[in-house]
Amino acid sequence: MTLDLFDDPPREAREAIGPGAFVLPGFALPFADELLSAVKAISQDAPFRHLVTPGGFTMSVALTNCGALGWTSDRRGYRYSPTDPDTGKPWPAMPTSFARLAREAASAAGFDGFAPDACLVNRYAPGARLSLHQDKDEHDYGAPIVSVSLGMPAVFLFGGHERGDKAVRIPLQHGDVVVWGGEDRLRYHGVLPLKDQPHPALGSLRINLTFRKAG
Ligand code: MD3
Ligand code: FE
């Protein structure tokens, strides 16, 4: 048997980045094309938009949602809503393939029975970033969060429980999945400004799917 430094990591590999946080390199690769065509269909029903934060800043990341609940923001605050505020319609349904992938990834990280009711779809163009924040708008912090990266690579910032805590940089590529739960669920995190490194499947864009149990 030979061990070649240039072999891809095995599909089952998981790298712990915290006591309850795991990178699953390439976990979503076999489904990437299917995920991207579903995102296209979702964005035809519920177009990507740049939201305004309660502080009055327009987010550089564009977003849409699918599932029973969608995350949204305006001058009045952050919230989950069953309807798209732009159209008044329910968000597009979460494709069963999305829910299955999220459940299997959570399970591979040790969180069995994950049943997301919300999928936030973030779209990054070069220069777009997400400043350090906590995900605190969900009811049950006992459920993990599953994040799927597609398209251009990004550098993820994984901080501590206080905003000022040192953050480690985690490079994420097309097809990588990260699962965050347990004591890591409320850690600060963000995404560095995206470099323009066009990806064959998506050009100069990065798409991130974030699965949550929000309600
Ligand atoms: C770490 N989006 O939309 S989720 C977000 O790449 C967001 O667009 C990231 O953060 C993105 O809120 C991917 C990454 C994430 C989510 C929850 C966490 C990381 C987390 C909870 C605790 C620690
Ligand atoms: Fe977040």
mmCIF file of C-alpha atoms and ligand atoms in Angstrom:
data_model
loop_
_atom_site.group_PDB
_atom_site.id
_atom_site.type_symbol
_atom_site.label_atom_id
_atom_site.label_comp_id
_atom_site.label_asym_id
_atom_site.label_seq_id
_atom_site.Cartn_x
_atom_site.Cartn_y
_atom_site.Cartn_z
ATOM 1 C CA MET A 1 0.000 0.000 0.000
ATOM 2 C CA THR A 2 1.299 3.474 -0.880
ATOM 3 C CA LEU A 3 0.585 6.719 0.887
ATOM 4 C CA ASP A 4 0.871 9.563 -1.551
ATOM 5 C CA LEU A 5 1.116 13.112 -0.202
ATOM 6 C CA PHE A 6 -0.895 14.312 -3.180
ATOM 7 C CA ASP A 7 -3.854 11.992 -2.738
ATOM 8 C CA ASP A 8 -7.156 13.658 -1.870
ATOM 9 C CA PRO A 9 -8.278 13.255 1.727
ATOM 10 C CA PRO A 10 -10.640 10.295 2.214
ATOM 11 C CA ARG A 11 -14.362 11.112 1.986
ATOM 12 C CA GLU A 12 -14.870 10.113 5.638
ATOM 13 C CA ALA A 13 -12.209 12.529 6.915
ATOM 14 C CA ARG A 14 -13.238 15.066 9.469
ATOM 15 C CA GLU A 15 -11.017 17.650 11.039
ATOM 16 C CA ALA A 16 -11.927 18.930 14.512
ATOM 17 C CA ILE A 17 -11.524 22.708 14.768
ATOM 18 C CA GLY A 18 -13.174 22.858 18.203
ATOM 19 C CA PRO A 19 -14.791 20.467 20.676
ATOM 20 C CA GLY A 20 -18.076 20.613 18.695
ATOM 21 C CA ALA A 21 -16.904 21.944 15.306
ATOM 22 C CA PHE A 22 -15.736 19.824 12.378
ATOM 23 C CA VAL A 23 -14.643 20.439 8.790
ATOM 24 C CA LEU A 24 -15.722 17.662 6.407
ATOM 25 C CA PRO A 25 -13.472 18.303 3.384
ATOM 26 C CA GLY A 26 -15.277 17.691 0.088
ATOM 27 C CA PHE A 27 -18.327 16.144 1.783
ATOM 28 C CA ALA A 28 -20.727 17.972 -0.605
ATOM 29 C CA LEU A 29 -18.604 17.541 -3.776
ATOM 30 C CA PRO A 30 -20.692 14.651 -5.204
ATOM 31 C CA PHE A 31 -23.809 16.848 -4.927
ATOM 32 C CA ALA A 32 -22.336 20.225 -5.927
ATOM 33 C CA ASP A 33 -23.917 20.487 -9.397
ATOM 34 C CA GLU A 34 -27.315 19.428 -8.067
ATOM 35 C CA LEU A 35 -27.068 21.937 -5.195
ATOM 36 C CA LEU A 36 -26.156 24.749 -7.590
ATOM 37 C CA SER A 37 -29.062 24.080 -9.954
ATOM 38 C CA ALA A 38 -31.422 24.045 -6.970
ATOM 39 C CA VAL A 39 -29.988 27.403 -5.829
ATOM 40 C CA LYS A 40 -30.683 28.817 -9.284
ATOM 41 C CA ALA A 41 -34.327 27.687 -9.090
ATOM 42 C CA ILE A 42 -34.683 29.092 -5.552
ATOM 43 C CA SER A 43 -33.295 32.466 -6.618
ATOM 44 C CA GLN A 44 -35.812 32.655 -9.472
ATOM 45 C CA ASP A 45 -38.615 32.486 -6.853
ATOM 46 C CA ALA A 46 -36.893 34.458 -4.114
ATOM 47 C CA PRO A 47 -34.213 36.678 -5.674
ATOM 48 C CA PHE A 48 -30.892 37.407 -3.957
ATOM 49 C CA ARG A 49 -30.917 40.782 -2.198
ATOM 50 C CA HIS A 50 -28.583 42.943 -0.121
ATOM 51 C CA LEU A 51 -30.197 43.472 3.285
ATOM 52 C CA VAL A 52 -29.792 46.458 5.569
ATOM 53 C CA THR A 53 -28.677 45.829 9.153
ATOM 54 C CA PRO A 54 -30.386 47.444 12.163
ATOM 55 C CA GLY A 55 -27.343 49.753 12.288
ATOM 56 C CA GLY A 56 -28.125 50.998 8.755
ATOM 57 C CA PHE A 57 -25.339 49.246 6.840
ATOM 58 C CA THR A 58 -26.057 47.419 3.579
ATOM 59 C CA MET A 59 -24.546 43.924 3.658
ATOM 60 C CA SER A 60 -21.927 43.176 0.985
ATOM 61 C CA VAL A 61 -23.173 39.567 0.914
ATOM 62 C CA ALA A 62 -26.432 38.998 -1.019
ATOM 63 C CA LEU A 63 -28.853 36.422 0.373
ATOM 64 C CA THR A 64 -32.013 34.440 -0.113
ATOM 65 C CA ASN A 65 -33.577 31.517 1.778
ATOM 66 C CA CYS A 66 -35.424 28.264 1.377
ATOM 67 C CA GLY A 67 -37.342 26.259 3.938
ATOM 68 C CA ALA A 68 -40.147 27.001 6.389
ATOM 69 C CA LEU A 69 -38.259 29.945 7.898
ATOM 70 C CA GLY A 70 -35.922 32.486 6.317
ATOM 71 C CA TRP A 71 -33.450 34.817 8.009
ATOM 72 C CA THR A 72 -33.941 38.483 7.237
ATOM 73 C CA SER A 73 -32.874 41.907 8.478
ATOM 74 C CA ASP A 74 -33.981 45.510 8.254
ATOM 75 C CA ARG A 75 -33.735 48.698 10.334
ATOM 76 C CA ARG A 76 -36.067 47.105 12.933
ATOM 77 C CA GLY A 77 -33.812 44.099 13.609
ATOM 78 C CA TYR A 78 -32.837 40.570 12.634
ATOM 79 C CA ARG A 79 -35.506 37.862 12.566
ATOM 80 C CA TYR A 80 -36.722 34.630 10.984
ATOM 81 C CA SER A 81 -39.836 34.972 8.842
ATOM 82 C CA PRO A 82 -42.049 32.345 7.170
ATOM 83 C CA THR A 83 -42.483 34.715 4.201
ATOM 84 C CA ASP A 84 -40.176 36.664 1.906
ATOM 85 C CA PRO A 85 -40.625 40.338 2.855
ATOM 86 C CA ASP A 86 -39.951 41.329 -0.791
ATOM 87 C CA THR A 87 -42.829 39.273 -2.241
ATOM 88 C CA GLY A 88 -45.055 38.349 0.732
ATOM 89 C CA LYS A 89 -44.878 34.704 -0.437
ATOM 90 C CA PRO A 90 -43.564 31.771 1.610
ATOM 91 C CA TRP A 91 -39.874 31.069 0.983
ATOM 92 C CA PRO A 92 -39.274 28.291 -1.602
ATOM 93 C CA ALA A 93 -39.469 24.817 -0.046
ATOM 94 C CA MET A 94 -36.216 23.237 1.097
ATOM 95 C CA PRO A 95 -35.302 20.572 -1.496
ATOM 96 C CA THR A 96 -35.255 17.109 0.113
ATOM 97 C CA SER A 97 -31.688 16.695 -1.221
ATOM 98 C CA PHE A 98 -30.624 19.744 0.879
ATOM 99 C CA ALA A 99 -32.198 18.419 4.076
ATOM 100 C CA ARG A 100 -30.689 14.959 3.527
ATOM 101 C CA LEU A 101 -27.179 16.336 2.948
ATOM 102 C CA ALA A 102 -27.421 18.533 6.069
ATOM 103 C CA ARG A 103 -28.630 15.610 8.180
ATOM 104 C CA GLU A 104 -25.855 13.305 6.929
ATOM 105 C CA ALA A 105 -23.158 15.917 7.485
ATOM 106 C CA ALA A 106 -24.416 16.599 11.025
ATOM 107 C CA SER A 107 -24.431 12.876 11.694
ATOM 108 C CA ALA A 108 -20.851 12.503 10.383
ATOM 109 C CA ALA A 109 -19.852 15.150 12.948
ATOM 110 C CA GLY A 110 -21.641 13.327 15.768
ATOM 111 C CA PHE A 111 -24.964 15.203 15.812
ATOM 112 C CA ASP A 112 -27.676 12.694 14.968
ATOM 113 C CA GLY A 113 -31.248 13.625 14.029
ATOM 114 C CA PHE A 114 -30.596 17.136 12.661
ATOM 115 C CA ALA A 115 -33.794 18.411 11.005
ATOM 116 C CA PRO A 116 -33.197 21.925 9.639
ATOM 117 C CA ASP A 117 -36.197 24.213 9.034
ATOM 118 C CA ALA A 118 -34.150 27.061 7.544
ATOM 119 C CA CYS A 119 -31.543 27.270 4.796
ATOM 120 C CA LEU A 120 -29.888 30.647 4.318
ATOM 121 C CA VAL A 121 -28.200 31.031 0.937
ATOM 122 C CA ASN A 122 -25.375 33.585 0.968
ATOM 123 C CA ARG A 123 -23.812 34.833 -2.283
ATOM 124 C CA TYR A 124 -20.369 36.467 -2.243
ATOM 125 C CA ALA A 125 -18.813 38.461 -5.083
ATOM 126 C CA PRO A 126 -15.134 39.494 -4.884
ATOM 127 C CA GLY A 127 -14.670 41.883 -1.939
ATOM 128 C CA ALA A 128 -17.794 40.708 -0.081
ATOM 129 C CA ARG A 129 -17.223 39.822 3.583
ATOM 130 C CA LEU A 130 -19.039 38.906 6.757
ATOM 131 C CA SER A 131 -17.795 40.681 9.867
ATOM 132 C CA LEU A 132 -17.460 38.799 13.171
ATOM 133 C CA HIS A 133 -20.863 37.914 14.632
ATOM 134 C CA GLN A 134 -22.719 35.227 16.590
ATOM 135 C CA ASP A 135 -25.737 33.296 15.260
ATOM 136 C CA LYS A 136 -28.212 33.992 18.067
ATOM 137 C CA ASP A 137 -31.601 34.378 16.360
ATOM 138 C CA GLU A 138 -32.504 30.680 16.649
ATOM 139 C CA HIS A 139 -34.666 29.261 19.457
ATOM 140 C CA ASP A 140 -32.718 26.108 20.207
ATOM 141 C CA TYR A 141 -28.943 26.390 20.584
ATOM 142 C CA GLY A 142 -28.890 22.624 21.169
ATOM 143 C CA ALA A 143 -29.144 21.979 17.413
ATOM 144 C CA PRO A 144 -25.966 22.287 15.309
ATOM 145 C CA ILE A 145 -25.494 24.489 12.239
ATOM 146 C CA VAL A 146 -24.301 22.992 8.949
ATOM 147 C CA SER A 147 -22.523 25.144 6.367
ATOM 148 C CA VAL A 148 -21.796 24.121 2.752
ATOM 149 C CA SER A 149 -19.252 26.077 0.658
ATOM 150 C CA LEU A 150 -19.571 26.222 -3.148
ATOM 151 C CA GLY A 151 -17.632 28.109 -5.801
ATOM 152 C CA MET A 152 -14.711 30.414 -4.987
ATOM 153 C CA PRO A 153 -12.591 29.619 -1.943
ATOM 154 C CA ALA A 154 -12.959 31.700 1.223
ATOM 155 C CA VAL A 155 -11.122 32.209 4.479
ATOM 156 C CA PHE A 156 -13.382 31.605 7.418
ATOM 157 C CA LEU A 157 -12.687 33.307 10.764
ATOM 158 C CA PHE A 158 -13.418 31.153 13.787
ATOM 159 C CA GLY A 159 -13.273 33.172 16.987
ATOM 160 C CA GLY A 160 -14.146 32.613 20.621
ATOM 161 C CA HIS A 161 -17.032 33.445 22.898
ATOM 162 C CA GLU A 162 -16.068 37.143 23.159
ATOM 163 C CA ARG A 163 -15.785 39.441 20.154
ATOM 164 C CA GLY A 164 -12.168 40.305 21.017
ATOM 165 C CA ASP A 165 -10.979 36.684 21.293
ATOM 166 C CA LYS A 166 -8.334 35.633 18.806
ATOM 167 C CA ALA A 167 -9.827 34.114 15.638
ATOM 168 C CA VAL A 168 -8.221 31.291 13.668
ATOM 169 C CA ARG A 169 -8.368 31.328 9.849
ATOM 170 C CA ILE A 170 -9.856 28.299 8.166
ATOM 171 C CA PRO A 171 -9.593 28.051 4.370
ATOM 172 C CA LEU A 172 -12.773 26.621 2.815
ATOM 173 C CA GLN A 173 -13.133 25.268 -0.699
ATOM 174 C CA HIS A 174 -15.850 24.199 -3.106
ATOM 175 C CA GLY A 175 -17.625 21.171 -1.610
ATOM 176 C CA ASP A 176 -16.385 21.581 1.964
ATOM 177 C CA VAL A 177 -18.934 21.241 4.767
ATOM 178 C CA VAL A 178 -18.525 22.557 8.310
ATOM 179 C CA VAL A 179 -20.662 21.493 11.270
ATOM 180 C CA TRP A 180 -20.842 23.625 14.433
ATOM 181 C CA GLY A 181 -22.577 22.521 17.599
ATOM 182 C CA GLY A 182 -22.314 21.933 21.303
ATOM 183 C CA GLU A 183 -20.061 24.363 23.096
ATOM 184 C CA ASP A 184 -18.904 25.899 19.771
ATOM 185 C CA ARG A 185 -22.436 26.864 18.721
ATOM 186 C CA LEU A 186 -22.216 30.467 19.971
ATOM 187 C CA ARG A 187 -18.653 31.278 18.941
ATOM 188 C CA TYR A 188 -17.985 34.461 16.968
ATOM 189 C CA HIS A 189 -17.273 33.860 13.295
ATOM 190 C CA GLY A 190 -16.969 35.688 9.987
ATOM 191 C CA VAL A 191 -15.597 35.562 6.448
ATOM 192 C CA LEU A 192 -12.612 37.608 5.182
ATOM 193 C CA PRO A 193 -13.135 39.775 2.066
ATOM 194 C CA LEU A 194 -13.293 37.383 -0.874
ATOM 195 C CA LYS A 195 -10.421 37.347 -3.363
ATOM 196 C CA ASP A 196 -11.245 36.991 -7.038
ATOM 197 C CA GLN A 197 -10.146 33.420 -7.816
ATOM 198 C CA PRO A 198 -12.762 32.309 -10.374
ATOM 199 C CA HIS A 199 -14.112 28.791 -9.949
ATOM 200 C CA PRO A 200 -14.934 26.540 -12.951
ATOM 201 C CA ALA A 201 -18.462 25.778 -11.690
ATOM 202 C CA LEU A 202 -19.469 29.271 -10.578
ATOM 203 C CA GLY A 203 -17.082 31.912 -11.960
ATOM 204 C CA SER A 204 -16.355 34.833 -9.619
ATOM 205 C CA LEU A 205 -18.918 33.861 -6.978
ATOM 206 C CA ARG A 206 -19.053 31.947 -3.729
ATOM 207 C CA ILE A 207 -22.313 30.420 -2.492
ATOM 208 C CA ASN A 208 -22.720 29.295 1.107
ATOM 209 C CA LEU A 209 -25.677 27.260 2.319
ATOM 210 C CA THR A 210 -26.279 27.542 6.074
ATOM 211 C CA PHE A 211 -28.699 25.011 7.547
ATOM 212 C CA ARG A 212 -30.290 25.789 10.881
ATOM 213 C CA LYS A 213 -33.046 24.699 13.175
ATOM 214 C CA ALA A 214 -34.473 28.169 13.716
ATOM 215 C CA GLY A 215 -38.026 27.656 15.029
HETATM 216 C C1 MD3 B 1 -19.319 29.164 13.955
HETATM 217 N N1 MD3 B 1 -22.368 32.379 7.064
HETATM 218 O O1 MD3 B 1 -24.763 33.535 7.450
HETATM 219 S S1 MD3 B 1 -22.057 29.708 8.343
HETATM 220 C C2 MD3 B 1 -24.052 33.416 8.458
HETATM 221 O O2 MD3 B 1 -19.767 31.461 4.898
HETATM 222 C C3 MD3 B 1 -22.684 32.857 8.294
HETATM 223 O O3 MD3 B 1 -21.591 32.603 4.626
HETATM 224 C C4 MD3 B 1 -21.132 31.747 6.774
HETATM 225 O O4 MD3 B 1 -21.937 32.853 9.224
HETATM 226 C C5 MD3 B 1 -20.800 31.948 5.326
HETATM 227 O O5 MD3 B 1 -24.429 33.701 9.598
HETATM 228 C C6 MD3 B 1 -21.196 30.278 6.932
HETATM 229 C C7 MD3 B 1 -20.800 29.493 9.405
HETATM 230 C C8 MD3 B 1 -21.146 29.411 10.838
HETATM 231 C C9 MD3 B 1 -22.428 29.389 11.296
HETATM 232 C C10 MD3 B 1 -22.675 29.287 12.641
HETATM 233 C C11 MD3 B 1 -21.649 29.208 13.545
HETATM 234 C C12 MD3 B 1 -20.137 29.336 11.720
HETATM 235 C C13 MD3 B 1 -20.364 29.240 13.074
HETATM 236 C C14 MD3 B 1 -21.884 29.090 14.930
HETATM 237 C C15 MD3 B 1 -20.835 29.027 15.787
HETATM 238 C C16 MD3 B 1 -19.554 29.060 15.304
HETATM 239 FE FE FE B 2 -23.078 33.266 11.073
#
